Coordinates of C-alpha atoms and ligand atoms in Angstrom, one line a residue:
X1 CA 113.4 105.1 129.1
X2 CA 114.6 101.6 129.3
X3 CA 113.8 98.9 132.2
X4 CA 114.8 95.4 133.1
X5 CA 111.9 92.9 131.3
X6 CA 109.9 91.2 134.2
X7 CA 107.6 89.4 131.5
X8 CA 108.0 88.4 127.8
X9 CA 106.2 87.3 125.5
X10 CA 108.1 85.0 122.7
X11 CA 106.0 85.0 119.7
X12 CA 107.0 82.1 117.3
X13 CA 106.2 82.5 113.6
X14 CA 108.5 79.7 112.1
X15 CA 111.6 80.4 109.9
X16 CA 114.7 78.3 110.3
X17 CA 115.9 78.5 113.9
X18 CA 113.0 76.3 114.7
X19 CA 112.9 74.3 111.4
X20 CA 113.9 70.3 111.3
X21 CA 114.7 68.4 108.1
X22 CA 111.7 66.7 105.7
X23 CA 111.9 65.1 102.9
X24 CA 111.9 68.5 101.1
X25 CA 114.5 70.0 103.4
X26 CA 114.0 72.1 106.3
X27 CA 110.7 73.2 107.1
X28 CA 108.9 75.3 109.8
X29 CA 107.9 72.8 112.6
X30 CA 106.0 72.7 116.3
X31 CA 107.2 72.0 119.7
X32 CA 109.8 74.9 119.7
X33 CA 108.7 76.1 123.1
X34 CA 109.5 72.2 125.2
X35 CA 113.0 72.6 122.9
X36 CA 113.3 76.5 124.1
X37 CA 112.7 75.0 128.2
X38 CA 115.0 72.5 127.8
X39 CA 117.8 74.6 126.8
X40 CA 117.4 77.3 128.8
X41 CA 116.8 74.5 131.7
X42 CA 119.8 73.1 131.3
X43 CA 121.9 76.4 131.4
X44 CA 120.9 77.7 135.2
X45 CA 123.4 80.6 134.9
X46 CA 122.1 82.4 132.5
X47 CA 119.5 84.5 134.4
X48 CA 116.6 85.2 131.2
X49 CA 113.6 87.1 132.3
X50 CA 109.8 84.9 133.1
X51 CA 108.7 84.3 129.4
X52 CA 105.7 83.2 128.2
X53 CA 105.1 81.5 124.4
X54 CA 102.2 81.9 122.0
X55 CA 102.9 79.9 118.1
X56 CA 101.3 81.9 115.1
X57 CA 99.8 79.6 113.3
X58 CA 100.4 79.0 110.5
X59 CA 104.5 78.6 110.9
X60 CA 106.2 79.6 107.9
X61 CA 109.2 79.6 106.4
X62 CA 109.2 83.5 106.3
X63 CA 109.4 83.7 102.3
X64 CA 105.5 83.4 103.0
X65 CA 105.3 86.5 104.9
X66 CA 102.6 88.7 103.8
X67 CA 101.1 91.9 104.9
X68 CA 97.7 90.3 106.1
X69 CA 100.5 88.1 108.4
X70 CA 101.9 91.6 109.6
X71 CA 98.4 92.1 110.7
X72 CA 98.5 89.1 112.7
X73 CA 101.6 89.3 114.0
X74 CA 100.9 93.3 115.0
X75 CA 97.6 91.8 116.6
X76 CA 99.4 89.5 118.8
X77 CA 102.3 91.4 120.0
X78 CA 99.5 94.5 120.8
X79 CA 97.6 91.7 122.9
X80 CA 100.5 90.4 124.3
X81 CA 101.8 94.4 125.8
X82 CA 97.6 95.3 126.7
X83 CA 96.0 91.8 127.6
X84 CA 99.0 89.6 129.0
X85 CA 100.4 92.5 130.7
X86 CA 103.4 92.0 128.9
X87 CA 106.6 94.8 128.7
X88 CA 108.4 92.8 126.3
X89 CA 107.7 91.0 123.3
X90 CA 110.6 88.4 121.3
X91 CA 109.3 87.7 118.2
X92 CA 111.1 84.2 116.0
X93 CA 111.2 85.3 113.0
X94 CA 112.2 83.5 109.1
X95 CA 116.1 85.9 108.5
X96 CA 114.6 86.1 104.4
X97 CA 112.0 88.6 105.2
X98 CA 113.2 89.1 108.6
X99 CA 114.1 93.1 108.3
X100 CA 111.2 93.7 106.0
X101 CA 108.8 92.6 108.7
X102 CA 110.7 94.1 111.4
X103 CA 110.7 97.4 109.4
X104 CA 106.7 97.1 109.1
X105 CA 106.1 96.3 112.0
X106 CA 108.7 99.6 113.1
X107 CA 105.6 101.8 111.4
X108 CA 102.4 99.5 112.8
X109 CA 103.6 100.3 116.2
X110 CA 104.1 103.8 116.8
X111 CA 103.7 104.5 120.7
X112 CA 103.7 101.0 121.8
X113 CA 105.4 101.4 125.1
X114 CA 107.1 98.2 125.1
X115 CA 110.5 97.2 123.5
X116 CA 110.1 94.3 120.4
X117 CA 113.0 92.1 119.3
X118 CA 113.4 90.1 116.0
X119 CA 115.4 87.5 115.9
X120 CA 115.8 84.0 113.9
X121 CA 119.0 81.9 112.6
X122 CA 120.8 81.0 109.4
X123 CA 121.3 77.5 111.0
X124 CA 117.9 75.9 113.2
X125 CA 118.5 74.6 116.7
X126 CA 120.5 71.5 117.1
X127 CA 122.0 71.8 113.9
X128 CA 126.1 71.7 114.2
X129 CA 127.8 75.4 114.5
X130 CA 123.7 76.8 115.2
X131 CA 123.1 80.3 115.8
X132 CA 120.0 79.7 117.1
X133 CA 120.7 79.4 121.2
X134 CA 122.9 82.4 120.9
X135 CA 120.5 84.7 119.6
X136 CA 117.2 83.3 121.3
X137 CA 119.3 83.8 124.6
X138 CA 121.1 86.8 123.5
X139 CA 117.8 88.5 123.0
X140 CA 116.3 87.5 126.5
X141 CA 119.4 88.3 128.1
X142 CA 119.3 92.0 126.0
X143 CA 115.6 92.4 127.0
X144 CA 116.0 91.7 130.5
X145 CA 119.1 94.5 130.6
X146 CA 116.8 96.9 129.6
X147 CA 114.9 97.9 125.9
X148 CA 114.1 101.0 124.7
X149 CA 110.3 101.0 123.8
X150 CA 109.8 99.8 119.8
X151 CA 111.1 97.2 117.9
X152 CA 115.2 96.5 117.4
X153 CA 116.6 93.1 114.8
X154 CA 119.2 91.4 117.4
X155 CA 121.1 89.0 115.7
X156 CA 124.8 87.8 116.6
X157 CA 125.2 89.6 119.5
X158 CA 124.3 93.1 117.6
X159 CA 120.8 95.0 118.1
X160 CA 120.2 97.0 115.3
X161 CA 117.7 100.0 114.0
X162 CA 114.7 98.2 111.5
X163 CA 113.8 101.2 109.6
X164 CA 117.9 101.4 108.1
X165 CA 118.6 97.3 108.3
X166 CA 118.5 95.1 105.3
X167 CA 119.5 91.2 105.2
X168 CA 123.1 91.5 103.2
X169 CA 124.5 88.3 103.1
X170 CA 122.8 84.3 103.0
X171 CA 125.1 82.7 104.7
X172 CA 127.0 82.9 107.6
X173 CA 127.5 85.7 110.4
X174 CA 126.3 89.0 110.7
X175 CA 123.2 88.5 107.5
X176 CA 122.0 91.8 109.0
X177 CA 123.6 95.1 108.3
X178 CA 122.1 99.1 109.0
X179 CA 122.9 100.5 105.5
X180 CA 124.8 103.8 105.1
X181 CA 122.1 105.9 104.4
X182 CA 121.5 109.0 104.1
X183 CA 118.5 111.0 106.0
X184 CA 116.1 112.8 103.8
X185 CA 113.3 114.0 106.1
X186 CA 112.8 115.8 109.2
X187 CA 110.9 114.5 112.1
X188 CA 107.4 114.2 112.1
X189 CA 106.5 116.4 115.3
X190 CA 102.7 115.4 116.5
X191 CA 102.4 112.0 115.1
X192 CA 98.6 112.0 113.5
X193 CA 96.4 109.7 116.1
X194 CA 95.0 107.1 113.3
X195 CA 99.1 106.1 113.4
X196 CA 98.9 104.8 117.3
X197 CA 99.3 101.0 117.7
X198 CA 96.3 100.6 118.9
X199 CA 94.4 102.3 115.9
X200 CA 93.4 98.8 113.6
X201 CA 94.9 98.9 110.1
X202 CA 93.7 97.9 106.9
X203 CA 95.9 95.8 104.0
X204 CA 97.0 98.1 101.5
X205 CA 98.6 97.3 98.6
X206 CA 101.9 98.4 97.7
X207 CA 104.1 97.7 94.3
X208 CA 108.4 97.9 94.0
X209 CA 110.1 98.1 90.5
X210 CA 113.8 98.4 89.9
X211 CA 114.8 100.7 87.2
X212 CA 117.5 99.0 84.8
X213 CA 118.9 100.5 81.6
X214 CA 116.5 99.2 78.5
X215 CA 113.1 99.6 80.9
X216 CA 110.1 98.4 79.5
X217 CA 107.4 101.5 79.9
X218 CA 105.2 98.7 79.6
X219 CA 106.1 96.9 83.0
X220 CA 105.5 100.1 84.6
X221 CA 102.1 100.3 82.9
X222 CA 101.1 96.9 84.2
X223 CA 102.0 97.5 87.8
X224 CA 100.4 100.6 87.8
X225 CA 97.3 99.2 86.6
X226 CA 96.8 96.4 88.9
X227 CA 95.2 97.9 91.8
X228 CA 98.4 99.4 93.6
X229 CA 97.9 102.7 96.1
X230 CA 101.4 103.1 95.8
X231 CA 104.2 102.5 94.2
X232 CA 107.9 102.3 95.1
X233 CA 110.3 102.8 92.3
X234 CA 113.4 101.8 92.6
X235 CA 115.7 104.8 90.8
X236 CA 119.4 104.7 89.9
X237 CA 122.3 106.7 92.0
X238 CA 120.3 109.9 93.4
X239 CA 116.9 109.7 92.0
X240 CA 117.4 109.3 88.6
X241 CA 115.2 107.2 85.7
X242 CA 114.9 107.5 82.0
X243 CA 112.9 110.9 82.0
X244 CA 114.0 111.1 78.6
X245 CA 111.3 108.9 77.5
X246 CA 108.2 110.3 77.7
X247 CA 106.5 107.5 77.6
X248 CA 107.3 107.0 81.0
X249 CA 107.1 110.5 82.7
X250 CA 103.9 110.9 81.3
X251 CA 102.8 106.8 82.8
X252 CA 104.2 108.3 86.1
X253 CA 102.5 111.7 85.7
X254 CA 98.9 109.8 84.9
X255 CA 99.7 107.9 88.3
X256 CA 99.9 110.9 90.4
X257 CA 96.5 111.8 88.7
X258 CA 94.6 108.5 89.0
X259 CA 95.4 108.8 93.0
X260 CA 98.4 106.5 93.3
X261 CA 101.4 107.2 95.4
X262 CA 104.8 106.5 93.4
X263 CA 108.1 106.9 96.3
X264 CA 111.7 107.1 94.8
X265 CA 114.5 105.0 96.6
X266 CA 117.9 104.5 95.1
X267 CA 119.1 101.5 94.2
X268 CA 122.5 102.4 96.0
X269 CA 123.4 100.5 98.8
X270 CA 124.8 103.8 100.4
X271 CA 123.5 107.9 100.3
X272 CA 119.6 108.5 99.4
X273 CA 117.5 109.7 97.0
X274 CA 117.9 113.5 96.5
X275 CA 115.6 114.4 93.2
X276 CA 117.0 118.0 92.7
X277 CA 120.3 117.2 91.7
X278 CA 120.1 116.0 88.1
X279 CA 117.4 116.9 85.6
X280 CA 116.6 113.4 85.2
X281 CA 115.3 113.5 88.6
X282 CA 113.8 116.6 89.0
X283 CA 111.8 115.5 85.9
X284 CA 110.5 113.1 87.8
X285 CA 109.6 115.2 91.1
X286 CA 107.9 117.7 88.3
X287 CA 105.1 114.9 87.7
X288 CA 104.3 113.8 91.2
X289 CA 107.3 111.6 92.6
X290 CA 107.9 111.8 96.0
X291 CA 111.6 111.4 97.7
X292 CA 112.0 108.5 99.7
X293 CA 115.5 110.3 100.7
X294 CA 117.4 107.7 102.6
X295 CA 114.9 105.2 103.1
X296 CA 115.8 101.5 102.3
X297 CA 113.1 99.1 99.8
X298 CA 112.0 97.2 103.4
X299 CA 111.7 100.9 105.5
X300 CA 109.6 102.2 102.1
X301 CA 107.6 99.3 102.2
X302 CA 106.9 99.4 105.3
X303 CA 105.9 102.7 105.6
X304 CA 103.3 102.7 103.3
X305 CA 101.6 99.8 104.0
X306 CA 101.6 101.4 107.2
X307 CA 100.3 104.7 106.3
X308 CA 97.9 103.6 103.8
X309 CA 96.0 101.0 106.2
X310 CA 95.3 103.7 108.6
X311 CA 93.1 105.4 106.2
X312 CA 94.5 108.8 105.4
X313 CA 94.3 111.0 102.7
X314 CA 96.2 110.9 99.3
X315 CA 97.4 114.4 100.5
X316 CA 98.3 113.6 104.1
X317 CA 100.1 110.2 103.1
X318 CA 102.2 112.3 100.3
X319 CA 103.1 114.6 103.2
X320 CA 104.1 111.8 105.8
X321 CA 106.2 110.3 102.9
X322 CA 108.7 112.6 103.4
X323 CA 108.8 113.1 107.0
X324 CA 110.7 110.8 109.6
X325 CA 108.7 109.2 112.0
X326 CA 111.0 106.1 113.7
X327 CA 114.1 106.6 112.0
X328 CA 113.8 105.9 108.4
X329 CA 114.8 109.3 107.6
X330 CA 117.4 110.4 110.0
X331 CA 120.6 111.0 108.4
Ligands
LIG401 N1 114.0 80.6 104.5 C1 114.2 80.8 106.0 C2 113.1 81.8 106.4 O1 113.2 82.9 106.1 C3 115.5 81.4 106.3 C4 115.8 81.7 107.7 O2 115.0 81.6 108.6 O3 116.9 82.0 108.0 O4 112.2 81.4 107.1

């Protein structure tokens, strides 16, 4: 069900499109929403939806995003839909950590009956050759056509799924691509009730390490003991690690025993995990590793911060792991 936006909220959380040159280069600054009038003031014809602006302070260049800023940002757009009577929400956002936020935010707001756009730039506002109009516009225009409830990335013209999308490129058009991925899990069905948007979350905390030939044992030791609930490993082709060493099956096997939740996603920037195939994945299946089939590092990450903030069992997270519930799994 998609309608025309009547009311949206633009939620500004820094990154470049709103940035202006310092003495240390371009950094987050204030007074986008006067700059946002203006433009849109001086371009009658284009026909954007009543909008409404909140800044989340602090502004950030978005490689500062955290997941207690998530909180925030989930917080905000939750008021914005149930308090300002909102039915759409535009939220400004850094391009770095753009789709990893977007992605997060896919999983911190199941059933929110309101569509959520991401957007940003690679250049800010009144820079020559700026994206920023286009895609601050673009996005109005797109909401006010008509949304379907959840969040989208729209950038250059494009609107695009969060739980498949990763930043591909630092410069120029298009940064933002849905990977060729494969699916991995079937849909959730009933969606447990602690995942609703309006249930509150908790920070949970979440490691990634990339496999590369040579791997110390001893860097997987260290994440493993520093407090993660999870852990997202990052395997070769379709699941694969060094399960020749025993060293670390048996690190990864002691994980699965002390509680922690360890998530295989290839390294690939195509296909999925699938652990069966080899024996040097299905090694790793045999001491606790779940399949993170398809899913990208920003969809995995997402997901469990998002599963493991609403307070659900080891065994209930495990299950959810492998089961698609907006997209992150669909083939
Ligand atoms: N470093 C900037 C940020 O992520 C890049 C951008 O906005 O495109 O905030």
């Amino acid at each position: 069900m998609t309608s025309p936006a009547q009311h949206i909220k633009v939620l500004y959380t820094g990154g470049t499109i709103g940035m202006q040159a310092s003495a240390n280069g371009l950094a987050p600054a204030s007074g986008f929403e006067a700059r946002m009038r203006a433009q849109l003031d001086a371009q009658p014809e284009l026909q954007v939806p009543h909008w409404t602006f909140l800044e989340l302070l602090p502004l950030i260049d978005s490689a500062n995003m955290s997941p207690a800023y998530w909180q925030l940002l989930r917080e905000a757009i939750v008021h914005a839909v149930l308090v300002d009577k909102c039915d759409a929400v535009l939220v400004l956002h850094g391009t770095d950590t753009l789709a990893y936020s977007a992605a997060a935010l896919s999983f911190q707001l199941l059933g929110l009956p309101a569509p959520v756009l991401f957007t940003g730039a690679m250049l800010p506002a009144g820079a020559a050759d700026s994206d920023a109009w286009e895609n601050l516009n673009g996005a109005l225009l797109a909401l006010g056509a008509g949304q379907p409830a959840g969040v989208q990335l729209y950038f250059h013209g494009e609107l695009l799924p969060p739980s498949r999308c990763a930043k591909i490129r630092s410069f120029g058009r298009h940064p933002f691509r849905a990977l060729q991925r494969n699916g991995g899990g079937t849909a959730v069905g009933a969606l447990p009730s602690q995942l609703d948007y309006r249930q509150p979350k908790a920070q949970a905390k979440v490691g990634v390490l990339p496999l590369v030939p040579g791997f110390d044992v001893r860097l997987l030791q260290a994440v493993l003991d520093s407090g993660i609930q999870a852990l997202i490993l990052e395997c070769f082709g379709s699941g694969t690690g060094p399960s020749d060493n025993s060293l670390f099956i048996e690190a990864l096997r002691n994980a699965r025993n002390r509680g922690i939740i360890v998530v295989a996603i290839t390294q690939c920037h195509e296909g999925g995990v699938e652990l069966d195939v080899y024996e040097a994945g299905a090694r790793l299946r045999d001491v606790g590793v779940l399949s993170g089939g398809g899913m990208t590092r920003e969809a995995a990450l997402g997901k469990l911060h998002g599963l493991l903030g609403v307070g659900l069992s080891f065994d209930e997270v495990r299950r959810l792991v492998e089961l698609d519930l907006c997209g992150e799994l669909l083939g």
